[in-house]
Amino acid sequence: MTAETNSLFEAVVSQINAACERLNVKDAYRLRLGKCERELTTNFPVKMDDGTVKIFTGFRVQHSDSRGPAKGGIRYHPDVTLDETKALAARMTLKTAVANIPYGGAKGAVICNPELMSQNELERLTRRYATEISILIGPESDIPAPDVGTNPQIMAWIMDTYSMAKGYSIPAVVTGKPLEIGGSKGRFEATGRGCTVIAKLAAKQKHMSLEGATVAVQGFGNVGSAAAKWLAREGCRVIAVTDVKGSVYNSKGLDIEALLNYRNGAGGGFVIGFKGGEAMGNGNAKLANAELLALPCDILVPAALENQITAANAAQVKAKIVVEGANGPTTPEASKILYDNGVYVIPDILANIGGVIVSYFEWVQNIESFFWEEEEINDKQRRIMTNAFTEVLEISKAEKTDMRTAACMLAVKRVVAAMSTRGIYP
Ligand code: NAD
């Protein structure tokens, strides 16, 4: 929920409606896109390590399968809601259409705090959740992947649980798996690496070079850390990074490899306490995040959660380019403020499509049982993302609009074309 809209899902629908309006889309399609096709809520028991039983609530939502099987990650977070899951599912429909890969959009979630659970508890929760949603998921119907709070090990448990029920191994039921069981080379860092591809294309439009560009990254999980790593490799100076517990700032540029080692080791998953820089916000994580979003820098990469840039703080954003690694980090009202202030925002449905693109490659490799080299994967990913960027840019120029509206128009056009070609059954 935000002060500006009642629901995250409605915020996405308002974007879709605005695109429909510009494209003169018939009401029948607009109404279909304004709803999710299927919404499953499940309340299920899990045995905890201390012998007690807890009831967890999970969701699996399919927004659209007009362009192919539904596709989307699974989030484990204490505050996740059905509304948020619906919004993320709808964004997946738009993303797969922008990327022009043959998928629809879905998302799943479990209300839980994985940081407070043991590995055994997480495994039992995952296996039960996978069983509950097995009436929807499958390699030809709906293919999950990791998102906030989930990782390749959790995908492995889902793959194993689904396979055991069928009696044989079905790697293509889920992507973002470990390499040992059919994961794809290049998948783990694909979203963050893709943000770098997009940052480079965006910088070119602003007559900037990535070499020496200053970067601030919010969130140092899968997306944020890989974006920081690949941007640093392109010559950027990553000056600030925050996560849910803390922050680290160094005007000369952080040593990202050292920060990654710290997070994976002594930091216990977080950046707080890293010696290669100083904490922001007087050591208060909330203040540090607010400070990071307002930091003078060339490129800002929000890569944590939704609704970080709002009407309340958008005017303070000083970055020239915002690359939305996270889904929905900017509210609709904030988006307008950034546009009016000349900030070049590359929206989530274009900036973070790298993950679902390489997930698509993983699924194709699983179906073919034939695996590709990392170079080939990175090259194919770069090509798809460059095409998508170019197509969105052309629409934004022709329509004299921002990249968010242009990306949404491209996506809606493709989904509507699929719906109209298929017709309505029966
Ligand atoms: P993750 O769980 O690996 O990492 C999330 C990071 O954000 C962590 O560092 C966490 O500490 C930090 N964080 C959480 N709450 C925060 C807050 N309030 N302030 C600052 N930092 C906070 O998750 P992820 O997979 O990196 O996903 C991050 C975002 O990217 C999400 O919006 C997700 O939907 C989106 N996304 C992920 C993928 C993917 O392939 N994993 C693909 C596309 C989009």
Short mmCIF file of C-alpha atoms and ligand atoms in Angstrom, two decimals:
data_model
loop_
_atom_site.label_atom_id
_atom_site.label_comp_id
_atom_site.label_asym_id
_atom_site.label_seq_id
_atom_site.Cartn_x
_atom_site.Cartn_y
_atom_site.Cartn_z
CA MET A 1 0.00 0.00 0.00
CA THR A 2 1.15 3.55 -0.63
CA ALA A 3 -0.26 6.92 0.26
CA GLU A 4 -0.86 7.39 -3.46
CA THR A 5 -2.68 4.21 -4.43
CA ASN A 6 -4.76 1.72 -2.51
CA SER A 7 -3.05 -1.30 -3.93
CA LEU A 8 0.14 -2.37 -5.69
CA PHE A 9 -1.93 -4.34 -8.18
CA GLU A 10 -4.10 -1.32 -8.97
CA ALA A 11 -0.91 0.70 -9.57
CA VAL A 12 0.13 -1.78 -12.29
CA VAL A 13 -3.39 -1.87 -13.71
CA SER A 14 -3.39 1.93 -13.95
CA GLN A 15 -0.17 1.69 -16.02
CA ILE A 16 -1.79 -0.94 -18.24
CA ASN A 17 -4.94 1.19 -18.63
CA ALA A 18 -2.88 4.23 -19.60
CA ALA A 19 -1.13 2.14 -22.27
CA CYS A 20 -4.49 0.75 -23.47
CA GLU A 21 -5.80 4.30 -23.79
CA ARG A 22 -2.87 5.41 -25.96
CA LEU A 23 -3.16 2.26 -28.07
CA ASN A 24 -6.95 2.48 -28.41
CA VAL A 25 -7.29 -1.04 -27.05
CA LYS A 26 -10.83 -2.40 -26.92
CA ASP A 27 -12.46 -2.65 -23.50
CA ALA A 28 -12.70 -6.44 -23.70
CA TYR A 29 -8.88 -6.72 -23.61
CA ARG A 30 -8.44 -3.96 -21.08
CA LEU A 31 -10.86 -5.70 -18.72
CA ARG A 32 -9.02 -9.01 -19.08
CA LEU A 33 -5.66 -7.38 -18.35
CA GLY A 34 -7.14 -5.69 -15.29
CA LYS A 35 -7.71 -9.09 -13.61
CA CYS A 36 -5.51 -12.07 -12.83
CA GLU A 37 -6.58 -15.29 -14.55
CA ARG A 38 -6.01 -17.51 -11.51
CA GLU A 39 -5.36 -16.73 -7.84
CA LEU A 40 -4.59 -19.56 -5.43
CA THR A 41 -4.35 -18.97 -1.67
CA THR A 42 -3.20 -21.87 0.45
CA ASN A 43 -2.96 -22.21 4.24
CA PHE A 44 -0.75 -25.15 5.11
CA PRO A 45 0.92 -26.68 8.18
CA VAL A 46 4.67 -27.04 8.69
CA LYS A 47 6.39 -28.94 11.51
CA MET A 48 8.91 -26.63 13.17
CA ASP A 49 12.19 -27.83 14.71
CA ASP A 50 10.85 -27.43 18.27
CA GLY A 51 7.99 -29.89 17.57
CA THR A 52 5.26 -27.27 17.22
CA VAL A 53 3.16 -26.90 14.08
CA LYS A 54 2.75 -23.54 12.37
CA ILE A 55 0.24 -22.58 9.70
CA PHE A 56 1.70 -20.61 6.79
CA THR A 57 -0.14 -18.76 4.03
CA GLY A 58 1.10 -18.88 0.45
CA PHE A 59 -0.09 -17.73 -2.95
CA ARG A 60 0.36 -18.58 -6.62
CA VAL A 61 -1.13 -16.15 -9.09
CA GLN A 62 -1.25 -16.40 -12.88
CA HIS A 63 -1.99 -13.02 -14.41
CA SER A 64 -1.96 -14.07 -18.06
CA ASP A 65 -0.99 -17.05 -20.20
CA SER A 66 -2.03 -15.58 -23.53
CA ARG A 67 1.54 -15.55 -24.90
CA GLY A 68 2.62 -18.90 -23.43
CA PRO A 69 3.06 -20.67 -20.09
CA ALA A 70 2.86 -18.39 -17.05
CA LYS A 71 6.28 -17.50 -15.63
CA GLY A 72 7.36 -15.80 -12.44
CA GLY A 73 9.35 -16.04 -9.22
CA ILE A 74 8.50 -17.03 -5.67
CA ARG A 75 8.95 -14.57 -2.82
CA TYR A 76 9.42 -15.49 0.85
CA HIS A 77 8.83 -12.37 2.95
CA PRO A 78 7.01 -11.59 6.22
CA ASP A 79 5.02 -8.69 4.70
CA VAL A 80 4.07 -10.19 1.33
CA THR A 81 0.35 -10.06 0.45
CA LEU A 82 -1.96 -11.45 -2.22
CA ASP A 83 -2.24 -7.93 -3.66
CA GLU A 84 1.56 -7.66 -3.98
CA THR A 85 1.73 -11.11 -5.56
CA LYS A 86 -0.93 -10.11 -8.11
CA ALA A 87 1.01 -6.93 -8.92
CA LEU A 88 4.22 -8.92 -9.41
CA ALA A 89 2.39 -11.45 -11.62
CA ALA A 90 1.03 -8.65 -13.82
CA ARG A 91 4.52 -7.13 -14.09
CA MET A 92 5.76 -10.54 -15.27
CA THR A 93 3.18 -10.51 -18.10
CA LEU A 94 4.53 -7.12 -19.16
CA LYS A 95 8.20 -8.16 -18.81
CA THR A 96 7.95 -11.35 -20.83
CA ALA A 97 6.13 -9.37 -23.53
CA VAL A 98 8.77 -6.58 -23.56
CA ALA A 99 11.48 -9.25 -23.86
CA ASN A 100 9.35 -10.97 -26.51
CA ILE A 101 9.85 -14.41 -25.02
CA PRO A 102 6.96 -16.91 -25.28
CA TYR A 103 5.62 -16.68 -21.74
CA GLY A 104 2.82 -15.10 -19.76
CA GLY A 105 3.13 -13.79 -16.21
CA ALA A 106 2.81 -15.38 -12.76
CA LYS A 107 4.15 -14.97 -9.23
CA GLY A 108 4.14 -16.90 -5.99
CA ALA A 109 4.78 -16.05 -2.37
CA VAL A 110 4.76 -17.40 1.17
CA ILE A 111 4.30 -15.14 4.19
CA CYS A 112 7.32 -16.14 6.27
CA ASN A 113 10.65 -14.81 7.46
CA PRO A 114 13.32 -17.12 6.01
CA GLU A 115 16.01 -15.38 8.10
CA LEU A 116 14.37 -16.72 11.26
CA MET A 117 13.93 -20.30 9.98
CA SER A 118 16.39 -23.21 9.97
CA GLN A 119 17.32 -24.93 6.69
CA ASN A 120 15.22 -27.94 7.73
CA GLU A 121 12.18 -25.78 8.41
CA LEU A 122 12.66 -23.97 5.09
CA GLU A 123 12.88 -27.29 3.27
CA ARG A 124 9.67 -28.61 4.87
CA LEU A 125 7.87 -25.31 4.15
CA THR A 126 9.05 -25.31 0.53
CA ARG A 127 8.12 -28.94 -0.13
CA ARG A 128 4.62 -28.46 1.29
CA TYR A 129 4.10 -25.16 -0.57
CA ALA A 130 5.33 -26.80 -3.81
CA THR A 131 2.80 -29.59 -3.30
CA GLU A 132 -0.01 -27.10 -2.62
CA ILE A 133 0.69 -25.14 -5.83
CA SER A 134 1.40 -28.26 -7.91
CA ILE A 135 -2.17 -28.04 -9.25
CA LEU A 136 -1.02 -24.94 -11.14
CA ILE A 137 2.71 -25.27 -11.82
CA GLY A 138 4.34 -27.45 -14.46
CA PRO A 139 6.84 -27.14 -17.31
CA GLU A 140 4.03 -26.49 -19.79
CA SER A 141 1.76 -24.40 -17.60
CA ASP A 142 3.53 -22.26 -15.01
CA ILE A 143 7.25 -22.16 -14.23
CA PRO A 144 8.49 -20.61 -10.93
CA ALA A 145 11.94 -19.07 -10.27
CA PRO A 146 13.70 -17.32 -7.37
CA ASP A 147 12.74 -13.87 -6.07
CA VAL A 148 13.27 -12.04 -2.77
CA GLY A 149 13.99 -14.51 0.04
CA THR A 150 14.35 -17.58 -2.20
CA ASN A 151 17.42 -19.05 -3.91
CA PRO A 152 18.67 -21.94 -6.09
CA GLN A 153 18.47 -24.45 -3.18
CA ILE A 154 14.78 -23.64 -2.70
CA MET A 155 14.25 -24.13 -6.46
CA ALA A 156 15.98 -27.53 -6.14
CA TRP A 157 13.53 -28.59 -3.41
CA ILE A 158 10.59 -27.49 -5.59
CA MET A 159 11.97 -29.41 -8.57
CA ASP A 160 12.53 -32.52 -6.43
CA THR A 161 9.09 -32.38 -4.78
CA TYR A 162 7.28 -31.95 -8.10
CA SER A 163 9.36 -34.72 -9.70
CA MET A 164 8.74 -37.17 -6.83
CA ALA A 165 4.97 -36.78 -7.22
CA LYS A 166 5.25 -37.53 -10.96
CA GLY A 167 7.72 -40.38 -10.49
CA TYR A 168 10.50 -39.03 -12.70
CA SER A 169 12.76 -35.96 -12.90
CA ILE A 170 11.23 -32.83 -14.42
CA PRO A 171 13.92 -30.11 -14.35
CA ALA A 172 11.92 -27.72 -16.57
CA VAL A 173 9.26 -27.18 -13.87
CA VAL A 174 11.38 -24.46 -12.28
CA THR A 175 14.29 -22.18 -13.28
CA GLY A 176 17.11 -20.62 -11.28
CA LYS A 177 18.14 -24.15 -10.19
CA PRO A 178 21.66 -25.14 -9.13
CA LEU A 179 23.84 -26.21 -12.08
CA GLU A 180 24.02 -29.81 -10.79
CA ILE A 181 20.33 -30.43 -11.54
CA GLY A 182 19.88 -28.57 -14.80
CA GLY A 183 20.41 -24.94 -13.89
CA SER A 184 21.80 -22.67 -16.58
CA LYS A 185 25.18 -21.05 -16.66
CA GLY A 186 24.78 -17.31 -16.24
CA ARG A 187 21.34 -17.49 -14.54
CA PHE A 188 22.43 -16.58 -11.01
CA GLU A 189 23.72 -13.13 -11.97
CA ALA A 190 21.49 -12.63 -15.02
CA THR A 191 19.20 -9.94 -13.59
CA GLY A 192 22.02 -7.78 -12.22
CA ARG A 193 24.15 -8.34 -15.31
CA GLY A 194 21.16 -7.30 -17.41
CA CYS A 195 20.83 -4.08 -15.39
CA THR A 196 24.38 -3.30 -16.53
CA VAL A 197 23.49 -3.93 -20.19
CA ILE A 198 20.60 -1.48 -19.77
CA ALA A 199 22.69 1.06 -17.83
CA LYS A 200 25.17 1.11 -20.71
CA LEU A 201 22.44 1.70 -23.31
CA ALA A 202 20.82 4.38 -21.14
CA ALA A 203 24.16 6.11 -20.54
CA LYS A 204 24.70 6.28 -24.29
CA GLN A 205 21.38 8.09 -24.70
CA LYS A 206 22.55 10.62 -22.10
CA HIS A 207 25.96 10.95 -23.84
CA MET A 208 27.63 9.46 -20.77
CA SER A 209 30.14 6.65 -20.42
CA LEU A 210 30.03 3.97 -17.76
CA GLU A 211 33.77 4.47 -17.27
CA GLY A 212 34.07 6.48 -14.07
CA ALA A 213 30.29 6.94 -13.65
CA THR A 214 29.25 7.03 -10.00
CA VAL A 215 26.68 4.46 -8.89
CA ALA A 216 24.49 3.93 -5.80
CA VAL A 217 22.77 0.58 -5.26
CA GLN A 218 19.87 -0.08 -2.90
CA GLY A 219 19.72 -3.74 -1.87
CA PHE A 220 22.70 -6.09 -2.01
CA GLY A 221 20.95 -9.38 -2.66
CA ASN A 222 20.88 -11.35 -5.89
CA VAL A 223 20.05 -8.38 -8.14
CA GLY A 224 21.83 -5.53 -6.36
CA SER A 225 25.11 -7.33 -5.75
CA ALA A 226 25.37 -8.65 -9.32
CA ALA A 227 24.49 -5.20 -10.72
CA ALA A 228 27.18 -3.61 -8.52
CA LYS A 229 29.72 -6.25 -9.56
CA TRP A 230 29.10 -5.92 -13.31
CA LEU A 231 28.83 -2.12 -13.23
CA ALA A 232 32.19 -2.00 -11.40
CA ARG A 233 33.62 -4.31 -14.09
CA GLU A 234 32.42 -1.80 -16.71
CA GLY A 235 34.51 0.86 -14.95
CA CYS A 236 31.80 2.46 -12.79
CA ARG A 237 32.64 3.77 -9.34
CA VAL A 238 30.08 2.17 -6.99
CA ILE A 239 30.09 4.67 -4.14
CA ALA A 240 27.24 3.43 -1.95
CA VAL A 241 25.36 0.24 -1.18
CA THR A 242 22.58 -0.35 1.34
CA ASP A 243 20.59 -3.36 2.48
CA VAL A 244 17.87 -3.99 5.05
CA LYS A 245 20.33 -3.86 7.96
CA GLY A 246 22.91 -1.25 7.00
CA SER A 247 25.00 0.57 4.44
CA VAL A 248 28.49 1.32 3.24
CA TYR A 249 29.76 4.46 1.46
CA ASN A 250 33.11 5.31 -0.10
CA SER A 251 33.43 8.35 -2.37
CA LYS A 252 36.50 6.75 -4.05
CA GLY A 253 34.48 3.68 -4.99
CA LEU A 254 33.84 0.49 -3.03
CA ASP A 255 35.84 -2.69 -3.67
CA ILE A 256 32.80 -4.74 -4.75
CA GLU A 257 34.62 -8.11 -4.84
CA ALA A 258 35.79 -7.52 -1.25
CA LEU A 259 32.27 -6.44 -0.25
CA LEU A 260 30.82 -9.62 -1.81
CA ASN A 261 33.33 -11.75 0.10
CA TYR A 262 32.43 -9.90 3.29
CA ARG A 263 28.67 -10.32 2.76
CA ASN A 264 29.08 -14.03 1.99
CA GLY A 265 31.37 -14.55 5.00
CA ALA A 266 31.82 -12.44 8.13
CA GLY A 267 28.87 -10.14 7.25
CA GLY A 268 26.42 -13.06 7.51
CA GLY A 269 24.55 -11.99 4.37
CA PHE A 270 24.71 -8.22 4.99
CA VAL A 271 27.02 -5.25 4.26
CA ILE A 272 26.93 -3.76 7.75
CA GLY A 273 30.40 -3.65 9.34
CA PHE A 274 32.36 -3.75 6.05
CA LYS A 275 35.65 -1.94 6.63
CA GLY A 276 36.14 -0.63 3.09
CA GLY A 277 33.85 2.36 3.65
CA GLU A 278 31.74 4.13 6.22
CA ALA A 279 28.12 3.63 7.28
CA MET A 280 25.53 6.14 6.11
CA GLY A 281 22.56 7.53 8.07
CA ASN A 282 24.50 7.51 11.36
CA GLY A 283 24.34 3.73 11.28
CA ASN A 284 20.53 3.68 11.00
CA ALA A 285 19.50 1.47 8.06
CA LYS A 286 16.28 3.36 7.34
CA LEU A 287 18.04 6.72 7.27
CA ALA A 288 20.87 5.22 5.20
CA ASN A 289 18.39 4.06 2.56
CA ALA A 290 16.78 7.50 2.44
CA GLU A 291 20.25 9.06 2.11
CA LEU A 292 21.26 6.65 -0.66
CA LEU A 293 18.22 7.49 -2.79
CA ALA A 294 19.09 11.21 -2.57
CA LEU A 295 22.83 10.76 -3.17
CA PRO A 296 24.44 12.85 -5.92
CA CYS A 297 25.48 10.16 -8.45
CA ASP A 298 25.18 9.31 -12.13
CA ILE A 299 23.26 6.03 -11.83
CA LEU A 300 20.90 4.89 -9.09
CA VAL A 301 19.92 1.21 -9.00
CA PRO A 302 17.02 0.48 -6.64
CA ALA A 303 17.30 -3.30 -6.23
CA ALA A 304 15.42 -4.03 -3.01
CA LEU A 305 11.63 -3.82 -2.80
CA GLU A 306 8.59 -1.87 -4.06
CA ASN A 307 7.67 1.72 -3.27
CA GLN A 308 11.10 3.07 -2.35
CA ILE A 309 10.90 6.20 -4.52
CA THR A 310 7.61 7.91 -3.65
CA ALA A 311 5.98 11.33 -3.98
CA ALA A 312 7.66 12.16 -0.67
CA ASN A 313 11.28 11.66 -1.77
CA ALA A 314 11.28 11.67 -5.60
CA ALA A 315 12.18 15.36 -5.81
CA GLN A 316 15.35 14.59 -3.84
CA VAL A 317 16.68 12.06 -6.36
CA LYS A 318 19.82 13.56 -7.90
CA ALA A 319 20.89 10.64 -10.10
CA LYS A 320 20.86 11.27 -13.85
CA ILE A 321 19.73 7.71 -14.62
CA VAL A 322 17.61 5.30 -12.55
CA VAL A 323 17.83 1.63 -13.53
CA GLU A 324 15.01 -0.23 -11.77
CA GLY A 325 16.55 -3.54 -10.71
CA ALA A 326 13.67 -4.12 -8.29
CA ASN A 327 10.05 -4.61 -9.30
CA GLY A 328 7.93 -1.52 -8.71
CA PRO A 329 10.50 0.57 -6.76
CA THR A 330 8.93 3.83 -8.02
CA THR A 331 5.31 4.78 -7.37
CA PRO A 332 3.27 6.22 -10.28
CA GLU A 333 3.30 9.70 -8.74
CA ALA A 334 7.06 9.57 -8.11
CA SER A 335 7.55 8.45 -11.68
CA LYS A 336 5.94 11.67 -12.92
CA ILE A 337 8.10 13.81 -10.62
CA LEU A 338 11.29 12.10 -11.86
CA TYR A 339 10.23 12.59 -15.48
CA ASP A 340 9.44 16.26 -14.91
CA ASN A 341 12.85 16.68 -13.25
CA GLY A 342 14.65 15.15 -16.24
CA VAL A 343 15.74 11.93 -14.52
CA TYR A 344 16.06 9.17 -17.13
CA VAL A 345 14.21 6.21 -15.60
CA ILE A 346 14.52 2.77 -17.16
CA PRO A 347 11.48 0.92 -15.81
CA ASP A 348 11.54 -2.47 -14.12
CA ILE A 349 9.69 -4.17 -16.98
CA LEU A 350 12.71 -3.39 -19.18
CA ALA A 351 15.63 -2.96 -16.74
CA ASN A 352 15.31 -6.25 -14.87
CA ILE A 353 14.21 -8.63 -17.66
CA GLY A 354 17.66 -10.27 -17.69
CA GLY A 355 16.56 -12.82 -15.09
CA VAL A 356 13.50 -14.06 -16.93
CA ILE A 357 15.40 -14.12 -20.23
CA VAL A 358 18.05 -16.49 -18.88
CA SER A 359 15.30 -18.42 -17.07
CA TYR A 360 13.78 -18.92 -20.51
CA PHE A 361 17.16 -20.18 -21.76
CA GLU A 362 17.32 -22.58 -18.80
CA TRP A 363 13.85 -23.93 -19.59
CA VAL A 364 14.75 -24.38 -23.28
CA GLN A 365 17.98 -26.18 -22.32
CA ASN A 366 16.05 -28.45 -19.93
CA ILE A 367 13.50 -29.36 -22.61
CA GLU A 368 16.27 -30.03 -25.13
CA SER A 369 18.57 -31.70 -22.54
CA PHE A 370 21.36 -29.83 -24.25
CA PHE A 371 23.36 -27.14 -22.48
CA TRP A 372 24.93 -23.94 -23.75
CA GLU A 373 28.18 -22.20 -22.83
CA GLU A 374 28.07 -19.07 -20.68
CA GLU A 375 29.44 -16.87 -23.44
CA GLU A 376 26.57 -17.88 -25.73
CA ILE A 377 24.05 -17.26 -22.97
CA ASN A 378 25.41 -13.80 -22.09
CA ASP A 379 25.54 -12.88 -25.76
CA LYS A 380 21.96 -14.00 -26.44
CA GLN A 381 20.77 -12.18 -23.31
CA ARG A 382 22.55 -8.97 -24.37
CA ARG A 383 21.00 -9.16 -27.84
CA ILE A 384 17.45 -9.65 -26.56
CA MET A 385 17.85 -6.81 -24.04
CA THR A 386 19.36 -4.46 -26.62
CA ASN A 387 16.47 -5.16 -29.01
CA ALA A 388 13.93 -4.55 -26.23
CA PHE A 389 15.65 -1.28 -25.24
CA THR A 390 15.73 -0.10 -28.85
CA GLU A 391 12.06 -0.94 -29.42
CA VAL A 392 11.01 0.86 -26.22
CA LEU A 393 13.19 3.86 -27.07
CA GLU A 394 11.61 4.16 -30.52
CA ILE A 395 8.11 4.14 -29.03
CA SER A 396 9.09 6.70 -26.40
CA LYS A 397 10.43 9.01 -29.12
CA ALA A 398 7.46 8.51 -31.45
CA GLU A 399 4.93 8.97 -28.67
CA LYS A 400 6.92 11.70 -26.87
CA THR A 401 6.58 9.83 -23.61
CA ASP A 402 8.73 8.31 -20.88
CA MET A 403 10.35 4.88 -21.12
CA ARG A 404 7.89 3.40 -18.61
CA THR A 405 4.82 4.28 -20.67
CA ALA A 406 6.62 3.20 -23.85
CA ALA A 407 7.61 -0.19 -22.38
CA CYS A 408 4.07 -0.75 -21.14
CA MET A 409 2.69 0.12 -24.59
CA LEU A 410 5.03 -2.36 -26.27
CA ALA A 411 4.02 -5.08 -23.79
CA VAL A 412 0.28 -4.41 -23.96
CA LYS A 413 0.38 -4.37 -27.75
CA ARG A 414 1.99 -7.82 -27.81
CA VAL A 415 -0.32 -9.35 -25.21
CA VAL A 416 -3.44 -7.91 -26.88
CA ALA A 417 -2.24 -9.22 -30.25
CA ALA A 418 -1.98 -12.72 -28.73
CA MET A 419 -5.40 -12.48 -27.07
CA SER A 420 -7.09 -11.26 -30.23
CA THR A 421 -5.42 -13.91 -32.42
CA ARG A 422 -6.43 -16.69 -30.04
CA GLY A 423 -9.98 -15.42 -29.54
CA ILE A 424 -12.20 -16.34 -26.62
CA TYR A 425 -12.93 -19.96 -25.73
CA PRO A 426 -15.52 -21.45 -26.21
P1 NAD B 1 17.20 -10.80 -2.45
O1 NAD B 1 16.35 -11.34 -1.36
O2 NAD B 1 18.31 -11.60 -2.99
O3 NAD B 1 17.80 -9.39 -1.99
C1 NAD B 1 17.03 -8.32 -1.51
C2 NAD B 1 18.00 -7.27 -0.98
O4 NAD B 1 17.27 -6.10 -0.61
C3 NAD B 1 18.75 -7.71 0.28
O5 NAD B 1 20.06 -7.19 0.26
C4 NAD B 1 17.95 -7.06 1.40
O6 NAD B 1 18.72 -6.84 2.59
C5 NAD B 1 17.58 -5.76 0.74
N1 NAD B 1 16.43 -5.10 1.33
C6 NAD B 1 15.25 -5.65 1.72
N2 NAD B 1 14.46 -4.70 2.23
C7 NAD B 1 15.13 -3.54 2.15
C8 NAD B 1 14.86 -2.21 2.52
N3 NAD B 1 13.70 -1.89 3.10
N4 NAD B 1 15.80 -1.27 2.29
C9 NAD B 1 16.98 -1.61 1.71
N5 NAD B 1 17.31 -2.84 1.34
C10 NAD B 1 16.39 -3.79 1.58
O7 NAD B 1 16.18 -10.39 -3.61
P2 NAD B 1 16.50 -10.18 -5.16
O8 NAD B 1 16.23 -11.45 -5.85
O9 NAD B 1 17.80 -9.48 -5.30
O10 NAD B 1 15.33 -9.17 -5.55
C11 NAD B 1 15.41 -7.76 -5.37
C12 NAD B 1 14.38 -7.08 -6.24
O11 NAD B 1 14.60 -7.42 -7.61
C13 NAD B 1 12.92 -7.48 -5.98
O12 NAD B 1 12.08 -6.38 -6.24
C14 NAD B 1 12.68 -8.58 -7.00
O13 NAD B 1 11.30 -8.77 -7.27
C15 NAD B 1 13.43 -8.01 -8.17
N6 NAD B 1 13.80 -8.98 -9.21
C16 NAD B 1 14.51 -10.10 -8.90
C17 NAD B 1 14.88 -10.98 -9.92
C18 NAD B 1 15.74 -12.19 -9.67
O14 NAD B 1 16.15 -12.83 -10.66
N7 NAD B 1 16.08 -12.53 -8.44
C19 NAD B 1 14.49 -10.73 -11.24
C20 NAD B 1 13.78 -9.57 -11.52
C21 NAD B 1 13.45 -8.70 -10.48
#
